[in-house]
């Protein structure tokens, strides 16, 4: 008997004919680790919410869900509360009480446990999850990662037999996300708790999962072990290939004749013949799921061909791409060439607080996309605030297009010079529809009308969303709607704070297109991001931020190929053979150039 | 280390008793005792910060006394007359001063209470009444600062597109403020929905909720409680003997202080000094222990 059995579940929201879930059949064995993936809006969240009665949305429903062989609706609320743990997306809004210890006990209080039991369970949980150090803290003093771990721990305190997680890491930075997923893995391995998880960051979960389920438009299109699912997706030329972990994408890119970018055109069911493919690589190799396996595979396949000249030619070819830039990054720019000039800047939020920014110097060239990477709490976001003049440094100067930020009076820099897209784009959208939100910006455009709105909407690809409520949009859509609003001020410089946070790979690709189009029109883009892969593929210049200032500035290739920890999966996997390769495409190209 | 480290029930009862006694006892000696120890405790808790508060309380007391005397004219000992010709009496002046200082003492005790009685203690006390009440108080405690933080984020975001608080004309600023508030409400509703999902998912609507607490009623709490109850009983005894009362209308009359009265004064002083004494004793113990540690 499976732990969860979903049989022919079909669901649509009231008043809508769209089937959000369409004849979904899925079963999860006791102790298994099932990952559900798919594009935003494919029905993952709706499916998970059907696994717990209190969360099940209202609407037209047919089919059934069984928990331990019993119809879920017949399982008592008490049993469901304890047995079925549910972790949601937003770490902040799940926390109910104001103290860590109280939150840990929350579920136990609901179940009516006595003090002695609660004391023990809470102690047990705090010890298992390493929470002792912040047990007495206020919840508001925790980082996002700690909050999400607390949510997990407070659910585990009820000793559930199944743990359901709905994109639990989408709001976390990569380090916190990996920590969190490792803890989930640990629970699965050490306690045998069944895990059902949706994710868009597939790097970590693919190695952990026993089974991967891929959904598309409310249907399940693949359901097997990770390697087979990858193969199925590749064979059918599905878009989801782009979301697979880098080692898998590279493997498919090298072994399929068309290359990974072309898989879309391959006819469905076009199975690549086994044996020796045109790349000269045996496709009977098992597809690597993580960097370790990917490295081993590359060494087996190309290690023998490692000859100096070859590497150098590939290296040379790869560096060619960046020569479109007028000057090497880090070189001295003339003042006219600088969009932003930050000179000897020091900043702190209050007199008795430590410096957040110390001795910061950076020049950002006009018309480039400049990415700033670095850990949490190093002052990256503060730097953006200083760059746009929202905060003033206590020492040093900031110039925007040659004019000091101090000389912009009354926030006039925000009308046509610079604009910032904050980390939570929903904070920009305050009206009932996207259209209303955009029209309120018309006050800044003399003589602007409907065409100005359409122009911004077209650039960002939100024309079909104009009449939606901003809160009904997905993360990626919200991001673009907010961007449209920002663009209505016609800024010459655009600041972006974590633009890819919580966004899946498809929306990321669309966002990247929008950015590159803006750049072609002469806009300067400065982006603060944790998303190394995104920066490697789309930025012109990358800077590393650490401890309040910039440590180094370089082209993405120069930057990432010089790092050995803080670099892309593709680079970590292939750096022993192709030190210059930083993106999937680089590695694929390099592999193919060797065999040719 | 002070009374805040005692069980919340002990601390809460203590402050309730002291504040009520301060408010009802009209005898100047009792008031002076309460005022003095409230001041000492507050200064101990807040340091130099407290003096500003205390200074303003003295000013309030004086102003109150002046206004009271100018308007209330009972008593027989006429000191002078107001410009309207009403008598200013010694009795009404004394009573005005007494009330003024009484208000000051109550405020100081309240301030001490706020300083030491943290929110989680309040949640605990609610939990003793009803776990559900405790839950709601905890939710409220968490939500209030979050709303403030969200407002800041909204303002910052809006400012970066030129629709911020300090940008544009006055009417536009006003409109922008309204927009931010409406956006804040939307956000709050959205957030409440998510929080309620998370609560219900963890069984908040089940019957038979309990309230978890980290505190335990230990031997020291018992000792402190018994000691305070003992002192309180003596004071009550004194009150029942009319030792804590003073009449002002029409003339100032109080029972003559007998040796027994000093027992009541002393008990009341000990009662009022308890938190300060607990604090000082535990601090000196720490200091002594630390001095024993060889560097």
PDB file of C-alpha atoms in Angstrom, chain B residues 30-247:
ATOM      1  CA  UNK B  30       3.290  55.157  52.515  1.00  0.00           C
ATOM      2  CA  UNK B  31       3.346  57.302  49.404  1.00  0.00           C
ATOM      3  CA  UNK B  32       6.862  58.488  50.147  1.00  0.00           C
ATOM      4  CA  UNK B  33       8.049  54.903  50.575  1.00  0.00           C
ATOM      5  CA  UNK B  34       6.464  53.793  47.323  1.00  0.00           C
ATOM      6  CA  UNK B  35       7.738  56.855  45.461  1.00  0.00           C
ATOM      7  CA  UNK B  36      11.252  56.438  46.749  1.00  0.00           C
ATOM      8  CA  UNK B  37      11.605  52.764  45.895  1.00  0.00           C
ATOM      9  CA  UNK B  38       9.917  53.137  42.528  1.00  0.00           C
ATOM     10  CA  UNK B  39      12.445  55.840  41.738  1.00  0.00           C
ATOM     11  CA  UNK B  40      15.379  53.784  42.985  1.00  0.00           C
ATOM     12  CA  UNK B  41      14.276  50.747  41.024  1.00  0.00           C
ATOM     13  CA  UNK B  42      13.689  52.725  37.860  1.00  0.00           C
ATOM     14  CA  UNK B  43      17.077  54.399  38.118  1.00  0.00           C
ATOM     15  CA  UNK B  44      18.674  51.018  38.695  1.00  0.00           C
ATOM     16  CA  UNK B  45      16.936  49.623  35.622  1.00  0.00           C
ATOM     17  CA  UNK B  46      17.388  52.482  33.220  1.00  0.00           C
ATOM     18  CA  UNK B  47      20.345  54.395  34.588  1.00  0.00           C
ATOM     19  CA  UNK B  48      20.658  58.071  33.748  1.00  0.00           C
ATOM     20  CA  UNK B  49      17.922  57.706  31.134  1.00  0.00           C
ATOM     21  CA  UNK B  50      15.361  57.516  33.925  1.00  0.00           C
ATOM     22  CA  UNK B  51      15.997  61.019  35.223  1.00  0.00           C
ATOM     23  CA  UNK B  52      14.333  62.698  32.305  1.00  0.00           C
ATOM     24  CA  UNK B  53      11.209  60.691  32.888  1.00  0.00           C
ATOM     25  CA  UNK B  54      11.309  61.274  36.634  1.00  0.00           C
ATOM     26  CA  UNK B  55      11.936  64.977  36.149  1.00  0.00           C
ATOM     27  CA  UNK B  56       8.876  65.271  33.959  1.00  0.00           C
ATOM     28  CA  UNK B  57       6.863  63.402  36.588  1.00  0.00           C
ATOM     29  CA  UNK B  58       7.909  65.919  39.256  1.00  0.00           C
ATOM     30  CA  UNK B  59       6.887  68.754  36.986  1.00  0.00           C
ATOM     31  CA  UNK B  60       3.545  67.072  36.390  1.00  0.00           C
ATOM     32  CA  UNK B  61       3.089  66.647  40.158  1.00  0.00           C
ATOM     33  CA  UNK B  62       3.792  70.326  40.795  1.00  0.00           C
ATOM     34  CA  UNK B  63       1.562  71.509  37.978  1.00  0.00           C
ATOM     35  CA  UNK B  64      -1.180  69.167  39.126  1.00  0.00           C
ATOM     36  CA  UNK B  65      -0.898  70.409  42.691  1.00  0.00           C
ATOM     37  CA  UNK B  66      -1.077  74.037  41.523  1.00  0.00           C
ATOM     38  CA  UNK B  67      -4.109  73.457  39.317  1.00  0.00           C
ATOM     39  CA  UNK B  68      -5.799  71.375  42.003  1.00  0.00           C
ATOM     40  CA  UNK B  69      -5.303  73.966  44.698  1.00  0.00           C
ATOM     41  CA  UNK B  70      -6.445  76.783  42.500  1.00  0.00           C
ATOM     42  CA  UNK B  71      -9.697  75.001  41.764  1.00  0.00           C
ATOM     43  CA  UNK B  72     -10.558  72.951  44.838  1.00  0.00           C
ATOM     44  CA  UNK B  73     -11.185  74.878  47.978  1.00  0.00           C
ATOM     45  CA  UNK B  74     -11.894  72.506  50.844  1.00  0.00           C
ATOM     46  CA  UNK B  75     -10.002  72.783  54.097  1.00  0.00           C
ATOM     47  CA  UNK B  76      -9.846  75.247  56.927  1.00  0.00           C
ATOM     48  CA  UNK B  77      -6.327  76.606  56.927  1.00  0.00           C
ATOM     49  CA  UNK B  78      -6.510  79.447  54.422  1.00  0.00           C
ATOM     50  CA  UNK B  79      -3.119  80.445  53.142  1.00  0.00           C
ATOM     51  CA  UNK B  80      -4.061  83.121  50.624  1.00  0.00           C
ATOM     52  CA  UNK B  81      -6.675  83.936  48.033  1.00  0.00           C
ATOM     53  CA  UNK B  82      -6.654  83.519  44.291  1.00  0.00           C
ATOM     54  CA  UNK B  83      -7.222  86.541  42.095  1.00  0.00           C
ATOM     55  CA  UNK B  84     -10.875  85.465  41.868  1.00  0.00           C
ATOM     56  CA  UNK B  85     -11.101  85.649  45.617  1.00  0.00           C
ATOM     57  CA  UNK B  86     -11.273  81.919  46.252  1.00  0.00           C
ATOM     58  CA  UNK B  87      -9.340  80.634  49.230  1.00  0.00           C
ATOM     59  CA  UNK B  88      -6.154  78.627  48.783  1.00  0.00           C
ATOM     60  CA  UNK B  89      -5.994  76.203  51.663  1.00  0.00           C
ATOM     61  CA  UNK B  90      -3.189  74.184  53.147  1.00  0.00           C
ATOM     62  CA  UNK B  91      -5.320  71.046  53.057  1.00  0.00           C
ATOM     63  CA  UNK B  92      -6.105  71.284  49.394  1.00  0.00           C
ATOM     64  CA  UNK B  93      -2.497  72.133  48.615  1.00  0.00           C
ATOM     65  CA  UNK B  94      -1.283  69.101  50.567  1.00  0.00           C
ATOM     66  CA  UNK B  95      -3.839  66.860  48.924  1.00  0.00           C
ATOM     67  CA  UNK B  96      -2.962  68.191  45.481  1.00  0.00           C
ATOM     68  CA  UNK B  97       0.715  67.535  46.058  1.00  0.00           C
ATOM     69  CA  UNK B  98      -0.098  64.064  47.364  1.00  0.00           C
ATOM     70  CA  UNK B  99      -2.199  63.175  44.304  1.00  0.00           C
ATOM     71  CA  UNK B 100       0.437  64.622  42.004  1.00  0.00           C
ATOM     72  CA  UNK B 101       3.139  62.481  43.507  1.00  0.00           C
ATOM     73  CA  UNK B 102       0.842  59.484  43.612  1.00  0.00           C
ATOM     74  CA  UNK B 103       0.346  59.749  39.859  1.00  0.00           C
ATOM     75  CA  UNK B 104       4.128  59.993  39.519  1.00  0.00           C
ATOM     76  CA  UNK B 105       4.684  56.875  41.612  1.00  0.00           C
ATOM     77  CA  UNK B 106       2.113  54.869  39.675  1.00  0.00           C
ATOM     78  CA  UNK B 107       3.723  55.926  36.395  1.00  0.00           C
ATOM     79  CA  UNK B 108       7.171  54.945  37.606  1.00  0.00           C
ATOM     80  CA  UNK B 109       5.941  51.524  38.709  1.00  0.00           C
ATOM     81  CA  UNK B 110       4.242  51.080  35.354  1.00  0.00           C
ATOM     82  CA  UNK B 111       7.423  51.987  33.583  1.00  0.00           C
ATOM     83  CA  UNK B 112       9.367  49.447  35.651  1.00  0.00           C
ATOM     84  CA  UNK B 113       6.712  46.906  34.766  1.00  0.00           C
ATOM     85  CA  UNK B 114       7.056  47.613  31.066  1.00  0.00           C
ATOM     86  CA  UNK B 115      10.845  47.356  31.347  1.00  0.00           C
ATOM     87  CA  UNK B 116      10.922  43.974  33.008  1.00  0.00           C
ATOM     88  CA  UNK B 117       7.686  42.360  31.938  1.00  0.00           C
ATOM     89  CA  UNK B 118       8.476  41.279  28.401  1.00  0.00           C
ATOM     90  CA  UNK B 119       5.953  40.250  25.784  1.00  0.00           C
ATOM     91  CA  UNK B 120       6.542  36.532  26.198  1.00  0.00           C
ATOM     92  CA  UNK B 121       5.525  36.837  29.855  1.00  0.00           C
ATOM     93  CA  UNK B 122       2.292  38.441  28.742  1.00  0.00           C
ATOM     94  CA  UNK B 123       1.748  35.601  26.296  1.00  0.00           C
ATOM     95  CA  UNK B 124       2.410  33.144  29.099  1.00  0.00           C
ATOM     96  CA  UNK B 125      -0.160  34.774  31.378  1.00  0.00           C
ATOM     97  CA  UNK B 126      -2.727  34.761  28.595  1.00  0.00           C
ATOM     98  CA  UNK B 127      -1.879  31.116  28.078  1.00  0.00           C
ATOM     99  CA  UNK B 128      -2.843  30.423  31.679  1.00  0.00           C
ATOM    100  CA  UNK B 129      -6.205  31.964  30.991  1.00  0.00           C
ATOM    101  CA  UNK B 130      -6.753  30.399  27.567  1.00  0.00           C
ATOM    102  CA  UNK B 131      -4.235  28.900  25.134  1.00  0.00           C
ATOM    103  CA  UNK B 132      -6.193  30.378  22.262  1.00  0.00           C
ATOM    104  CA  UNK B 133      -5.894  33.838  23.739  1.00  0.00           C
ATOM    105  CA  UNK B 134      -2.166  33.236  24.074  1.00  0.00           C
ATOM    106  CA  UNK B 135      -2.022  32.240  20.425  1.00  0.00           C
ATOM    107  CA  UNK B 136      -3.738  35.407  19.310  1.00  0.00           C
ATOM    108  CA  UNK B 137      -1.555  37.587  21.477  1.00  0.00           C
ATOM    109  CA  UNK B 138       1.557  35.899  20.057  1.00  0.00           C
ATOM    110  CA  UNK B 139       0.295  36.430  16.505  1.00  0.00           C
ATOM    111  CA  UNK B 140      -0.426  40.072  17.257  1.00  0.00           C
ATOM    112  CA  UNK B 141       3.008  40.549  18.774  1.00  0.00           C
ATOM    113  CA  UNK B 142       4.634  39.135  15.679  1.00  0.00           C
ATOM    114  CA  UNK B 143       2.465  40.961  13.167  1.00  0.00           C
ATOM    115  CA  UNK B 144       2.715  44.508  14.458  1.00  0.00           C
ATOM    116  CA  UNK B 145       6.437  45.028  13.738  1.00  0.00           C
ATOM    117  CA  UNK B 146       6.060  43.231  10.405  1.00  0.00           C
ATOM    118  CA  UNK B 147       3.506  45.732   9.194  1.00  0.00           C
ATOM    119  CA  UNK B 148       5.907  48.527  10.048  1.00  0.00           C
ATOM    120  CA  UNK B 149       8.753  46.822   8.220  1.00  0.00           C
ATOM    121  CA  UNK B 150       6.583  46.265   5.155  1.00  0.00           C
ATOM    122  CA  UNK B 151       5.612  49.937   5.114  1.00  0.00           C
ATOM    123  CA  UNK B 152       9.300  50.827   5.062  1.00  0.00           C
ATOM    124  CA  UNK B 153       9.929  48.434   2.174  1.00  0.00           C
ATOM    125  CA  UNK B 154       6.979  49.840   0.261  1.00  0.00           C
ATOM    126  CA  UNK B 155       8.152  53.397   0.795  1.00  0.00           C
ATOM    127  CA  UNK B 156      11.664  52.557  -0.331  1.00  0.00           C
ATOM    128  CA  UNK B 157      10.405  50.774  -3.426  1.00  0.00           C
ATOM    129  CA  UNK B 158       8.065  53.624  -4.310  1.00  0.00           C
ATOM    130  CA  UNK B 159      10.750  56.206  -3.779  1.00  0.00           C
ATOM    131  CA  UNK B 160      12.965  54.527  -6.342  1.00  0.00           C
ATOM    132  CA  UNK B 161      10.389  55.251  -9.046  1.00  0.00           C
ATOM    133  CA  UNK B 162       9.743  58.793  -7.899  1.00  0.00           C
ATOM    134  CA  UNK B 163       6.510  58.134  -6.013  1.00  0.00           C
ATOM    135  CA  UNK B 164       7.998  58.244  -2.532  1.00  0.00           C
ATOM    136  CA  UNK B 165       6.981  60.053   0.613  1.00  0.00           C
ATOM    137  CA  UNK B 166       9.042  63.174   0.080  1.00  0.00           C
ATOM    138  CA  UNK B 167       8.650  63.492  -3.667  1.00  0.00           C
ATOM    139  CA  UNK B 168       6.355  65.724  -5.645  1.00  0.00           C
ATOM    140  CA  UNK B 169       3.821  68.342  -4.630  1.00  0.00           C
ATOM    141  CA  UNK B 170       1.871  68.236  -1.377  1.00  0.00           C
ATOM    142  CA  UNK B 171      -1.266  66.847  -3.003  1.00  0.00           C
ATOM    143  CA  UNK B 172       0.749  64.207  -4.804  1.00  0.00           C
ATOM    144  CA  UNK B 173       2.494  63.254  -1.588  1.00  0.00           C
ATOM    145  CA  UNK B 174      -0.864  62.827   0.056  1.00  0.00           C
ATOM    146  CA  UNK B 175      -2.115  60.679  -2.815  1.00  0.00           C
ATOM    147  CA  UNK B 176       1.074  58.610  -2.693  1.00  0.00           C
ATOM    148  CA  UNK B 177       0.551  58.049   1.006  1.00  0.00           C
ATOM    149  CA  UNK B 178      -2.987  56.832   0.434  1.00  0.00           C
ATOM    150  CA  UNK B 179      -1.728  54.471  -2.250  1.00  0.00           C
ATOM    151  CA  UNK B 180       0.905  53.063   0.046  1.00  0.00           C
ATOM    152  CA  UNK B 181      -1.602  52.466   2.797  1.00  0.00           C
ATOM    153  CA  UNK B 182      -3.955  50.709   0.413  1.00  0.00           C
ATOM    154  CA  UNK B 183      -1.068  48.590  -0.872  1.00  0.00           C
ATOM    155  CA  UNK B 184      -0.166  47.803   2.718  1.00  0.00           C
ATOM    156  CA  UNK B 185      -3.690  46.595   3.391  1.00  0.00           C
ATOM    157  CA  UNK B 186      -3.616  44.351   0.327  1.00  0.00           C
ATOM    158  CA  UNK B 187      -0.300  42.969   1.486  1.00  0.00           C
ATOM    159  CA  UNK B 188      -1.620  42.379   4.999  1.00  0.00           C
ATOM    160  CA  UNK B 189      -4.651  40.506   3.715  1.00  0.00           C
ATOM    161  CA  UNK B 190      -2.473  38.354   1.482  1.00  0.00           C
ATOM    162  CA  UNK B 191      -0.148  37.649   4.352  1.00  0.00           C
ATOM    163  CA  UNK B 192      -2.943  36.817   6.764  1.00  0.00           C
ATOM    164  CA  UNK B 193      -4.237  34.270   4.267  1.00  0.00           C
ATOM    165  CA  UNK B 194      -0.841  32.577   4.081  1.00  0.00           C
ATOM    166  CA  UNK B 195      -0.410  32.672   7.830  1.00  0.00           C
ATOM    167  CA  UNK B 196      -3.827  31.228   8.401  1.00  0.00           C
ATOM    168  CA  UNK B 197      -2.973  28.389   5.985  1.00  0.00           C
ATOM    169  CA  UNK B 198       0.168  27.711   7.946  1.00  0.00           C
ATOM    170  CA  UNK B 199      -1.724  27.778  11.247  1.00  0.00           C
ATOM    171  CA  UNK B 200      -4.551  25.558  10.124  1.00  0.00           C
ATOM    172  CA  UNK B 201      -2.081  23.206   8.502  1.00  0.00           C
ATOM    173  CA  UNK B 202      -0.522  22.754  11.919  1.00  0.00           C
ATOM    174  CA  UNK B 203      -3.860  22.089  13.556  1.00  0.00           C
ATOM    175  CA  UNK B 204      -4.604  25.474  15.142  1.00  0.00           C
ATOM    176  CA  UNK B 205      -8.326  24.839  14.870  1.00  0.00           C
ATOM    177  CA  UNK B 206      -8.229  21.533  16.761  1.00  0.00           C
ATOM    178  CA  UNK B 207      -9.926  21.308  20.140  1.00  0.00           C
ATOM    179  CA  UNK B 208      -7.953  21.002  23.339  1.00  0.00           C
ATOM    180  CA  UNK B 209      -5.107  23.370  22.651  1.00  0.00           C
ATOM    181  CA  UNK B 210      -2.422  23.727  25.312  1.00  0.00           C
ATOM    182  CA  UNK B 211       0.122  26.491  25.840  1.00  0.00           C
ATOM    183  CA  UNK B 212       3.810  25.733  25.982  1.00  0.00           C
ATOM    184  CA  UNK B 213       5.976  27.714  28.360  1.00  0.00           C
ATOM    185  CA  UNK B 214       9.623  27.645  29.261  1.00  0.00           C
ATOM    186  CA  UNK B 215       8.989  28.831  32.828  1.00  0.00           C
ATOM    187  CA  UNK B 216       8.652  26.651  35.889  1.00  0.00           C
ATOM    188  CA  UNK B 217       7.521  27.555  39.392  1.00  0.00           C
ATOM    189  CA  UNK B 218      10.670  26.739  41.355  1.00  0.00           C
ATOM    190  CA  UNK B 219      11.728  26.850  44.998  1.00  0.00           C
ATOM    191  CA  UNK B 220      12.896  30.419  44.786  1.00  0.00           C
ATOM    192  CA  UNK B 221       9.603  31.528  43.277  1.00  0.00           C
ATOM    193  CA  UNK B 222       7.869  29.881  46.215  1.00  0.00           C
ATOM    194  CA  UNK B 223      10.117  31.659  48.696  1.00  0.00           C
ATOM    195  CA  UNK B 224       9.634  35.020  47.049  1.00  0.00           C
ATOM    196  CA  UNK B 225       5.889  34.489  46.807  1.00  0.00           C
ATOM    197  CA  UNK B 226       5.589  33.525  50.476  1.00  0.00           C
ATOM    198  CA  UNK B 227       7.754  36.440  51.583  1.00  0.00           C
ATOM    199  CA  UNK B 228       5.761  38.924  49.518  1.00  0.00           C
ATOM    200  CA  UNK B 229       2.480  37.482  50.752  1.00  0.00           C
ATOM    201  CA  UNK B 230       3.667  37.821  54.317  1.00  0.00           C
ATOM    202  CA  UNK B 231       4.649  41.459  53.866  1.00  0.00           C
ATOM    203  CA  UNK B 232       1.425  42.154  52.070  1.00  0.00           C
ATOM    204  CA  UNK B 233      -0.579  40.664  54.936  1.00  0.00           C
ATOM    205  CA  UNK B 234       1.116  42.916  57.443  1.00  0.00           C
ATOM    206  CA  UNK B 235       0.411  45.921  55.259  1.00  0.00           C
ATOM    207  CA  UNK B 236      -3.210  44.832  54.958  1.00  0.00           C
ATOM    208  CA  UNK B 237      -3.345  44.536  58.711  1.00  0.00           C
ATOM    209  CA  UNK B 238      -2.033  48.056  58.979  1.00  0.00           C
ATOM    210  CA  UNK B 239      -4.617  49.271  56.485  1.00  0.00           C
ATOM    211  CA  UNK B 240      -7.368  47.604  58.474  1.00  0.00           C
ATOM    212  CA  UNK B 241      -6.121  49.483  61.548  1.00  0.00           C
ATOM    213  CA  UNK B 242      -6.471  52.747  59.622  1.00  0.00           C
ATOM    214  CA  UNK B 243      -2.719  53.228  59.722  1.00  0.00           C
ATOM    215  CA  UNK B 244      -2.452  53.973  56.029  1.00  0.00           C
ATOM    216  CA  UNK B 245      -5.153  56.551  55.849  1.00  0.00           C
ATOM    217  CA  UNK B 246      -5.153  60.275  56.149  1.00  0.00           C
ATOM    218  CA  UNK B 247      -8.047  62.687  55.925  1.00  0.00           C
TER     219      UNK B 247
END
